Short mmCIF file of C-alpha atoms in Angstrom, two decimals:
data_model
loop_
_atom_site.label_atom_id
_atom_site.label_comp_id
_atom_site.label_asym_id
_atom_site.label_seq_id
_atom_site.Cartn_x
_atom_site.Cartn_y
_atom_site.Cartn_z
CA UNK A 1 -4.72 3.30 1.12
CA UNK A 2 -5.53 5.82 3.80
CA UNK A 3 -9.11 7.13 3.98
CA UNK A 4 -10.17 5.29 0.81
CA UNK A 5 -13.71 4.50 2.00
CA UNK A 6 -14.55 7.97 3.26
CA UNK A 7 -12.84 9.76 0.37
CA UNK A 8 -14.81 7.68 -2.10
CA UNK A 9 -18.08 8.42 -0.28
CA UNK A 10 -17.31 12.15 -0.30
CA UNK A 11 -16.38 12.07 -3.99
CA UNK A 12 -19.59 10.27 -4.88
CA UNK A 13 -21.66 12.84 -3.01
CA UNK A 14 -19.87 15.65 -4.84
CA UNK A 15 -20.00 14.12 -8.30
CA UNK A 16 -23.41 12.45 -8.08
CA UNK A 17 -22.33 9.43 -10.07
CA UNK A 18 -20.05 6.44 -9.72
CA UNK A 19 -17.91 6.86 -12.82
CA UNK A 20 -16.98 10.43 -12.05
CA UNK A 21 -16.44 9.65 -8.37
CA UNK A 22 -14.01 6.88 -9.33
CA UNK A 23 -12.13 9.22 -11.65
CA UNK A 24 -11.89 11.83 -8.89
CA UNK A 25 -10.60 9.40 -6.30
CA UNK A 26 -8.03 7.86 -8.59
CA UNK A 27 -6.77 11.23 -9.73
CA UNK A 28 -6.66 12.55 -6.17
CA UNK A 29 -4.51 9.64 -4.97
CA UNK A 30 -2.09 10.03 -7.86
CA UNK A 31 -1.89 13.78 -7.27
CA UNK A 32 -1.27 13.17 -3.58
CA UNK A 33 1.47 10.69 -4.40
CA UNK A 34 3.12 13.09 -6.82
CA UNK A 35 2.77 16.06 -4.52
CA UNK A 36 3.67 14.28 -1.31
CA UNK A 37 6.82 16.37 -1.07
CA UNK A 38 4.61 19.44 -0.75
CA UNK A 39 2.81 17.96 2.26
CA UNK A 40 4.24 19.55 5.37
CA UNK A 41 4.94 16.99 8.07
CA UNK A 42 3.08 17.75 11.25
CA UNK A 43 0.13 19.37 9.47
CA UNK A 44 -3.22 17.68 8.97
CA UNK A 45 -2.85 14.85 6.47
CA UNK A 46 -6.58 14.14 6.30
CA UNK A 47 -7.37 17.80 5.50
CA UNK A 48 -4.61 17.75 2.85
CA UNK A 49 -6.10 14.66 1.15
CA UNK A 50 -9.63 16.08 1.18
CA UNK A 51 -8.39 19.39 -0.20
CA UNK A 52 -6.74 17.57 -3.10
CA UNK A 53 -9.94 15.63 -3.79
CA UNK A 54 -12.08 18.76 -3.60
CA UNK A 55 -9.76 20.71 -5.90
CA UNK A 56 -9.80 17.80 -8.32
CA UNK A 57 -13.59 17.95 -8.28
CA UNK A 58 -13.64 21.74 -8.85
CA UNK A 59 -11.52 21.35 -11.99
CA UNK A 60 -13.59 18.42 -13.27
CA UNK A 61 -16.47 18.67 -15.73
CA UNK A 62 -19.22 18.92 -13.16
CA UNK A 63 -17.05 20.89 -10.76
CA UNK A 64 -16.49 23.72 -13.24
CA UNK A 65 -20.22 24.41 -13.36
CA UNK A 66 -20.34 24.50 -9.57
CA UNK A 67 -17.79 27.26 -9.30
CA UNK A 68 -20.05 29.66 -11.17
CA UNK A 69 -22.83 29.38 -8.66
CA UNK A 70 -21.12 29.88 -5.28
CA UNK A 71 -23.73 31.40 -2.99
CA UNK A 72 -22.73 34.48 -1.08
CA UNK A 73 -21.87 33.79 2.53
CA UNK A 74 -23.61 36.29 4.74
CA UNK A 75 -22.95 36.11 8.45
CA UNK A 76 -26.43 37.49 9.23
CA UNK A 77 -27.93 34.45 7.57
CA UNK A 78 -26.88 32.31 10.52
CA UNK A 79 -30.25 31.17 11.72
CA UNK A 80 -32.10 28.92 14.09
CA UNK A 81 -34.51 26.17 13.18
CA UNK A 82 -37.54 26.97 11.03
CA UNK A 83 -40.72 27.61 12.93
CA UNK A 84 -43.39 26.41 10.53
CA UNK A 85 -42.95 22.69 11.26
CA UNK A 86 -42.28 21.50 14.79
CA UNK A 87 -38.70 20.25 14.59
CA UNK A 88 -39.15 17.13 16.68
CA UNK A 89 -42.16 16.01 14.69
CA UNK A 90 -40.30 16.62 11.44
CA UNK A 91 -37.34 14.49 12.44
CA UNK A 92 -39.52 11.78 13.87
CA UNK A 93 -41.14 11.30 10.50
CA UNK A 94 -37.98 11.62 8.41
CA UNK A 95 -36.24 8.48 7.29
CA UNK A 96 -32.82 7.80 5.84
CA UNK A 97 -34.04 8.02 2.27
CA UNK A 98 -35.60 11.45 2.87
CA UNK A 99 -32.37 12.72 4.38
CA UNK A 100 -30.36 11.36 1.48
CA UNK A 101 -32.62 12.97 -1.05
CA UNK A 102 -32.47 16.30 0.86
CA UNK A 103 -28.67 16.09 0.90
CA UNK A 104 -28.66 15.42 -2.83
CA UNK A 105 -30.75 18.47 -3.54
CA UNK A 106 -28.58 20.81 -1.46
CA UNK A 107 -26.25 23.10 -3.40
CA UNK A 108 -22.81 21.48 -3.43
CA UNK A 109 -21.32 24.19 -1.17
CA UNK A 110 -23.86 23.30 1.49
CA UNK A 111 -23.62 19.60 0.90
CA UNK A 112 -19.85 19.54 1.34
CA UNK A 113 -19.82 21.38 4.69
CA UNK A 114 -22.53 19.09 6.05
CA UNK A 115 -20.67 16.00 4.84
CA UNK A 116 -17.35 17.17 6.27
CA UNK A 117 -18.85 18.25 9.60
CA UNK A 118 -21.54 15.64 10.26
CA UNK A 119 -20.41 12.59 8.28
CA UNK A 120 -16.63 12.92 8.53
CA UNK A 121 -16.86 14.61 11.95
CA UNK A 122 -14.22 17.18 11.11
CA UNK A 123 -13.58 20.29 13.16
CA UNK A 124 -14.43 23.74 11.82
CA UNK A 125 -10.70 24.38 11.51
CA UNK A 126 -10.19 21.32 9.30
CA UNK A 127 -13.16 22.26 7.14
CA UNK A 128 -11.82 25.82 6.80
CA UNK A 129 -8.48 24.36 5.71
CA UNK A 130 -10.04 22.05 3.13
CA UNK A 131 -12.37 24.60 1.56
CA UNK A 132 -10.00 27.52 2.00
CA UNK A 133 -12.40 29.84 3.84
CA UNK A 134 -12.27 31.47 7.31
CA UNK A 135 -13.72 29.57 10.27
CA UNK A 136 -16.47 32.20 10.66
CA UNK A 137 -17.60 31.46 7.11
CA UNK A 138 -17.59 27.72 7.87
CA UNK A 139 -19.95 28.41 10.78
CA UNK A 140 -22.38 30.57 8.84
CA UNK A 141 -22.33 28.27 5.83
CA UNK A 142 -22.99 25.28 8.02
CA UNK A 143 -25.87 27.07 9.70
CA UNK A 144 -27.44 27.97 6.35
CA UNK A 145 -26.85 24.49 5.02
CA UNK A 146 -28.66 22.96 7.97
CA UNK A 147 -31.52 25.41 7.57
CA UNK A 148 -31.84 24.40 3.92
CA UNK A 149 -31.75 20.75 4.98
CA UNK A 150 -34.66 21.29 7.34
CA UNK A 151 -36.61 23.21 4.73
CA UNK A 152 -36.10 20.46 2.18
CA UNK A 153 -37.18 17.86 4.70
CA UNK A 154 -40.28 19.88 5.59
CA UNK A 155 -41.05 20.26 1.89
CA UNK A 156 -40.70 16.51 1.45
CA UNK A 157 -43.08 15.94 4.38
CA UNK A 158 -45.65 18.29 2.94
CA UNK A 159 -45.38 16.51 -0.42
CA UNK A 160 -45.71 13.16 1.27
CA UNK A 161 -48.73 14.16 3.31
CA UNK A 162 -50.60 15.59 0.31
CA UNK B 1 -38.73 35.27 20.23
CA UNK B 2 -35.35 33.67 19.56
CA UNK B 3 -33.07 33.10 22.51
CA UNK B 4 -29.66 34.85 22.40
CA UNK B 5 -27.98 31.51 22.90
CA UNK B 6 -29.25 29.95 19.66
CA UNK B 7 -26.11 30.81 17.60
CA UNK B 8 -24.06 28.81 20.10
CA UNK B 9 -26.13 25.67 19.73
CA UNK B 10 -24.49 24.43 16.51
CA UNK B 11 -21.08 24.96 18.07
CA UNK B 12 -22.24 23.01 21.11
CA UNK B 13 -23.57 20.12 19.03
CA UNK B 14 -20.47 20.07 16.82
CA UNK B 15 -18.17 19.86 19.85
CA UNK B 16 -16.51 23.18 19.07
CA UNK B 17 -16.93 24.66 22.54
CA UNK B 18 -14.53 24.18 25.37
CA UNK B 19 -13.75 25.46 28.84
CA UNK B 20 -15.84 28.34 30.14
CA UNK B 21 -18.01 28.66 27.01
CA UNK B 22 -19.03 25.02 27.14
CA UNK B 23 -19.94 25.33 30.81
CA UNK B 24 -22.02 28.47 30.16
CA UNK B 25 -24.02 26.76 27.42
CA UNK B 26 -24.57 23.69 29.57
CA UNK B 27 -25.84 25.86 32.45
CA UNK B 28 -28.16 27.70 30.05
CA UNK B 29 -29.54 24.46 28.60
CA UNK B 30 -30.56 23.37 32.09
CA UNK B 31 -32.65 26.51 32.56
CA UNK B 32 -34.00 27.09 29.03
CA UNK B 33 -36.33 24.32 27.79
CA UNK B 34 -36.60 25.91 24.34
CA UNK B 35 -32.85 25.85 23.76
CA UNK B 36 -32.60 22.36 25.30
CA UNK B 37 -35.19 21.04 22.84
CA UNK B 38 -33.51 22.90 19.99
CA UNK B 39 -30.07 21.46 20.85
CA UNK B 40 -31.55 17.98 21.03
CA UNK B 41 -33.15 18.38 17.62
CA UNK B 42 -29.90 19.65 16.12
CA UNK B 43 -28.07 16.69 17.60
CA UNK B 44 -30.69 14.32 16.25
CA UNK B 45 -30.44 15.83 12.77
CA UNK B 46 -26.65 15.58 12.93
CA UNK B 47 -26.81 11.90 13.88
CA UNK B 48 -29.36 11.12 11.19
CA UNK B 49 -27.31 13.01 8.59
CA UNK B 50 -24.22 11.09 9.62
CA UNK B 51 -25.96 7.81 9.08
CA UNK B 52 -27.59 8.87 5.81
CA UNK B 53 -24.37 10.43 4.56
CA UNK B 54 -22.41 7.18 4.77
CA UNK B 55 -24.06 5.99 1.63
CA UNK B 56 -21.62 5.14 -1.11
CA UNK B 57 -19.00 2.47 -1.07
CA UNK B 58 -16.43 1.83 -3.74
CA UNK B 59 -16.46 -1.33 -5.82
CA UNK B 60 -13.74 -3.75 -4.66
CA UNK B 61 -12.32 -3.88 -8.20
CA UNK B 62 -12.03 -0.10 -8.20
CA UNK B 63 -10.13 -0.18 -4.90
CA UNK B 64 -7.79 -2.74 -6.44
CA UNK B 65 -7.37 -0.63 -9.55
CA UNK B 66 -6.38 2.45 -7.50
CA UNK B 67 -3.97 0.40 -5.41
CA UNK B 68 -2.36 -0.94 -8.58
CA UNK B 69 -2.09 2.48 -10.21
CA UNK B 70 -0.46 3.82 -7.03
CA UNK B 71 2.03 0.96 -7.05
CA UNK B 72 2.78 1.57 -10.72
CA UNK B 73 3.32 5.28 -10.09
CA UNK B 74 5.72 4.64 -7.22
CA UNK B 75 9.39 4.08 -7.98
CA UNK B 76 10.35 0.48 -7.09
CA UNK B 77 10.20 0.29 -3.35
CA UNK B 78 13.64 -1.25 -2.87
CA UNK B 79 15.17 1.40 -5.06
CA UNK B 80 13.97 4.49 -3.26
CA UNK B 81 13.98 3.06 0.20
CA UNK B 82 17.06 0.87 0.23
CA UNK B 83 19.27 2.37 -2.44
CA UNK B 84 20.94 4.93 -0.16
CA UNK B 85 21.37 2.26 2.52
CA UNK B 86 22.87 -0.21 0.06
CA UNK B 87 25.18 2.43 -1.34
CA UNK B 88 26.32 3.39 2.14
CA UNK B 89 26.83 -0.27 3.06
CA UNK B 90 28.85 -0.92 -0.10
CA UNK B 91 30.99 2.15 0.56
CA UNK B 92 31.53 1.00 4.12
CA UNK B 93 32.56 -2.49 3.03
CA UNK B 94 34.97 -1.01 0.48
CA UNK B 95 36.47 1.13 3.22
CA UNK B 96 36.57 -1.74 5.72
CA UNK B 97 38.33 -4.29 3.53
CA UNK B 98 41.65 -2.37 3.29
CA UNK B 99 41.19 -1.32 6.92
CA UNK B 100 40.82 -4.96 8.01
CA UNK B 101 43.79 -6.02 5.91
CA UNK B 102 45.89 -3.22 7.32
CA UNK B 103 44.72 -3.96 10.85
CA UNK B 104 45.60 -7.63 10.46
CA UNK B 105 49.00 -6.71 9.05
CA UNK B 106 49.63 -4.20 11.79
CA UNK B 107 48.60 -6.67 14.55
CA UNK B 108 50.84 -9.29 13.04
CA UNK B 109 53.78 -6.87 12.90
CA UNK B 110 53.19 -5.90 16.49
CA UNK B 111 52.98 -9.50 17.73
CA UNK B 112 56.13 -10.63 15.95
CA UNK B 113 57.84 -7.46 17.16
CA UNK B 114 56.95 -8.47 20.73
CA UNK B 115 58.61 -11.86 20.26
CA UNK B 116 61.69 -10.20 18.85
CA UNK B 117 61.73 -7.96 21.94
CA UNK B 118 61.45 -11.05 24.13
CA UNK B 119 64.45 -12.53 22.35
CA UNK B 120 66.47 -9.32 22.83
CA UNK B 121 65.57 -8.97 26.52
CA UNK B 122 66.55 -12.61 27.06
CA UNK B 123 69.99 -11.92 25.55
CA UNK B 124 70.35 -8.80 27.70
CA UNK B 125 69.65 -10.73 30.89
CA UNK B 126 72.48 -11.90 33.14
CA UNK B 127 70.66 -15.23 33.37
CA UNK B 128 69.13 -15.66 29.98
CA UNK B 129 67.95 -19.22 30.59
CA UNK B 130 66.45 -21.01 33.58
CA UNK B 131 67.66 -24.44 32.58
CA UNK B 132 71.25 -24.33 31.45
CA UNK B 133 72.17 -27.37 29.47
CA UNK B 134 73.30 -28.38 26.05
CA UNK B 135 71.61 -31.74 26.54
CA UNK B 136 68.21 -31.90 24.99
CA UNK B 137 67.29 -34.74 27.40
CA UNK B 138 67.81 -32.31 30.26
CA UNK B 139 66.18 -29.29 28.76
CA UNK B 140 62.99 -30.96 27.50
CA UNK B 141 62.09 -32.64 30.84
CA UNK B 142 62.65 -29.34 32.63
CA UNK B 143 59.47 -28.02 31.02
CA UNK B 144 57.40 -30.91 32.35
CA UNK B 145 54.66 -29.60 34.62
CA UNK B 146 55.43 -26.06 33.55
CA UNK B 147 53.70 -26.23 30.17
CA UNK B 148 50.42 -27.76 29.15
CA UNK B 149 52.13 -29.37 26.14
CA UNK B 150 55.34 -31.13 25.20
CA UNK B 151 57.61 -30.81 22.18
CA UNK B 152 60.56 -32.57 20.52
CA UNK B 153 64.09 -31.24 20.41
CA UNK B 154 66.52 -32.18 17.64
CA UNK B 155 69.91 -33.71 18.10
CA UNK B 156 72.26 -30.86 17.24
CA UNK B 157 75.52 -32.61 18.00
CA UNK B 158 76.53 -32.86 14.37
CA UNK B 159 75.25 -29.41 13.41
CA UNK B 160 76.79 -25.98 13.86
CA UNK B 161 74.11 -25.21 16.46
CA UNK B 162 74.57 -25.53 20.19
CA UNK B 163 71.76 -25.70 22.70
CA UNK B 164 72.29 -23.20 25.54
CA UNK B 165 69.17 -23.93 27.56
CA UNK B 166 65.57 -22.89 27.98
CA UNK B 167 63.15 -20.74 29.92
CA UNK B 168 59.43 -20.14 30.27
CA UNK B 169 58.09 -17.38 28.07
CA UNK B 170 54.73 -15.68 28.10
CA UNK B 171 53.21 -14.34 24.95
CA UNK B 172 49.66 -13.07 24.61
CA UNK B 173 48.71 -14.42 28.04
CA UNK B 174 49.90 -17.96 27.24
CA UNK B 175 52.90 -19.87 28.55
CA UNK B 176 55.39 -21.32 26.12
CA UNK B 177 58.94 -22.55 25.81
CA UNK B 178 61.84 -20.39 24.75
CA UNK B 179 64.96 -22.29 23.72
CA UNK B 180 68.25 -20.59 23.13
CA UNK B 181 70.76 -21.81 20.56
CA UNK B 182 74.21 -20.58 19.57
CA UNK B 183 75.44 -20.58 16.04
CA UNK B 184 78.90 -19.10 15.74
CA UNK B 185 78.68 -15.92 17.77
CA UNK B 186 74.99 -15.46 17.13
CA UNK B 187 72.11 -16.49 19.29
CA UNK B 188 68.80 -17.73 18.10
CA UNK B 189 65.60 -18.08 20.12
CA UNK B 190 63.04 -20.73 19.36
CA UNK B 191 59.60 -20.00 20.78
CA UNK B 192 57.03 -22.80 21.03
CA UNK B 193 53.39 -22.09 21.94
CA UNK B 194 50.15 -23.96 21.68
CA UNK B 195 48.69 -23.04 18.35
CA UNK B 196 45.72 -20.68 18.36
CA UNK B 197 43.87 -18.99 15.54
CA UNK B 198 45.56 -15.69 16.33
CA UNK B 199 48.97 -17.31 16.16
CA UNK B 200 48.48 -19.21 12.94
CA UNK B 201 47.40 -15.90 11.39
CA UNK B 202 50.86 -14.58 12.23
CA UNK B 203 52.49 -17.27 10.13
CA UNK B 204 54.41 -15.89 7.29
CA UNK B 205 54.42 -19.39 5.86
CA UNK B 206 57.59 -21.35 6.38
CA UNK B 207 59.53 -18.86 4.40
CA UNK B 208 62.03 -16.62 6.01
CA UNK B 209 61.06 -13.11 6.76
CA UNK B 210 62.87 -10.27 8.35
CA UNK B 211 61.43 -8.43 11.33
CA UNK B 212 63.28 -5.45 12.78
CA UNK B 213 66.46 -6.69 11.06
CA UNK B 214 66.07 -10.11 12.71
CA UNK B 215 65.57 -13.12 10.55
CA UNK B 216 62.55 -15.11 11.51
CA UNK B 217 60.73 -18.23 10.51
CA UNK B 218 57.45 -19.55 11.81
CA UNK B 219 55.27 -22.56 11.19
CA UNK B 220 52.61 -24.69 12.73
CA UNK B 221 53.04 -28.37 13.44
CA UNK B 222 51.24 -30.88 15.64
CA UNK B 223 49.09 -28.26 17.30
CA UNK B 224 52.12 -26.17 18.20
CA UNK B 225 53.27 -22.88 16.80
CA UNK B 226 56.99 -22.37 16.30
CA UNK B 227 58.76 -19.08 15.90
CA UNK B 228 62.48 -18.85 15.30
CA UNK B 229 64.17 -15.48 15.60
CA UNK B 230 67.76 -14.29 15.68
CA UNK B 231 70.39 -12.06 14.18
CA UNK B 232 72.10 -15.06 12.55
CA UNK B 233 72.02 -15.39 8.77
CA UNK B 234 68.79 -16.37 7.07
CA UNK B 235 70.28 -19.70 6.14
CA UNK B 236 71.21 -20.46 9.77
CA UNK B 237 67.69 -19.58 10.93
CA UNK B 238 66.29 -21.79 8.21
CA UNK B 239 68.64 -24.71 8.96
CA UNK B 240 67.73 -24.63 12.66
CA UNK B 241 64.06 -24.54 11.68
CA UNK B 242 64.59 -27.58 9.49
CA UNK B 243 66.29 -29.42 12.36
CA UNK B 244 63.39 -28.62 14.67
CA UNK B 245 60.86 -29.80 12.09
CA UNK B 246 62.73 -33.08 11.76
CA UNK B 247 63.02 -33.67 15.50
CA UNK B 248 61.43 -36.91 16.65
CA UNK B 249 62.24 -37.03 20.31
#
C-alpha cells in the first residue's frame, strides 16, 4: 500500500486518536480505489491521496467541527520570529515532547500545513493542491503556523521555568 | 527593525527558491548576521518539527486489515487484468484453427499439383525418361549412386502395365525416382521420395483421389513416400499401386 505509514501518521495528527485515524485511513484507501478512474495520470498521486484523506477527515465527526473555525488567512500576518524569547535559546531548551505538545495544540489548519511542509517535505504547490488554496495562502498560513508554534513553545518554557 | 529579507527566509528554508532568487538570498545571508541566525533557527525548528511530527505508527494488524479490505474491494485480479487478454487469445485461436486447416489443405493441394505438373512435363518431353527399359533389373540399378535410397520394382510381365523407364525427379529440394508406366494408351508416373513429415502430411491415405482430373494414390512404406499419378482410370492407378506395394525386389 503506497504511503501507508505517512498517511496514517497524518491521519492520527488530524484526528487526535487511534480509532478515528484508522477509520480515516481505511476509508481513504477504499475511496481512492473506487475513484482511481478519476485520478489523472501524470498528475501528483501523493497529493491526490492526501487530498482524499483530508476530505475524509473534513466530513468525519471531528472534521465537521473543524470546518466551522477556519481562521482567516491574512497576507499581512506573515511574520518573522517573535522577539520576546531569543530564538536560539528557545530551541536549545525545547525537546521532542514539547514540540509534539505544541503541534497538538495548534489549530488543525496550522497543524496540517506544518505536517505537510516539514514532516512530509511537500512543496508549496503540493500543499496548495491538497488543501485547495492558492500558493500565496499556503505561504502566509505556514508563516502564521510557525509563529504560533514558537509562541506555544515559549509559553511552555515559561510554564516550565516557573 | 526587521530586515526586508525576512519574508524570504521561510521560502529559503523550505527549498522553494531557485535560480537568481536563491543566489540573492544566499548573498544576503553572508552579509546579514541577523538574517543568517534567523534562517538557522527556522531550519532548526523545521528539523525538530520533522522529527517530532513522525510520531504515530499504525498497528500491524490494522495495516493487514486495510490490505485485506482493499483486496476484497478489488475485482479478482485475473478477471480484470487477464480477461481481455484471454478473450483475445481465445478469439485468435478460433480464427487460427480454420486458417491452419485451410493452409495445410492449400499447401497439400499445391504440392500434389506440382507433382502432377512434373508428370505432365515429363510426358511433353521428347525424352521423357533417362533410362529407357522395360526391364526392372535395368531400371532399378540405374538409380544407384543417384539417390540416397533404393526401392523395389514389381514384376509387371503378367499385368497390363508396361515399364517405360525412369528418370531423376526433384521435388521440394529433394531427389527422387520417377518411373513411367504404360497402361493401354495412358501413362502413369510413379514418384518415390524419402519420406519426410511434410510428405506424409500430403498423404490422402491409400485411397484414390483426383487432382486436376488426374487420378492419384499415395502412401508411405519403408521410409519412402510413393505417389502415383496419371490420366488412366482409377482402377488402373490403384492396381499399379497394389503391384508396387507387393514388390519384393
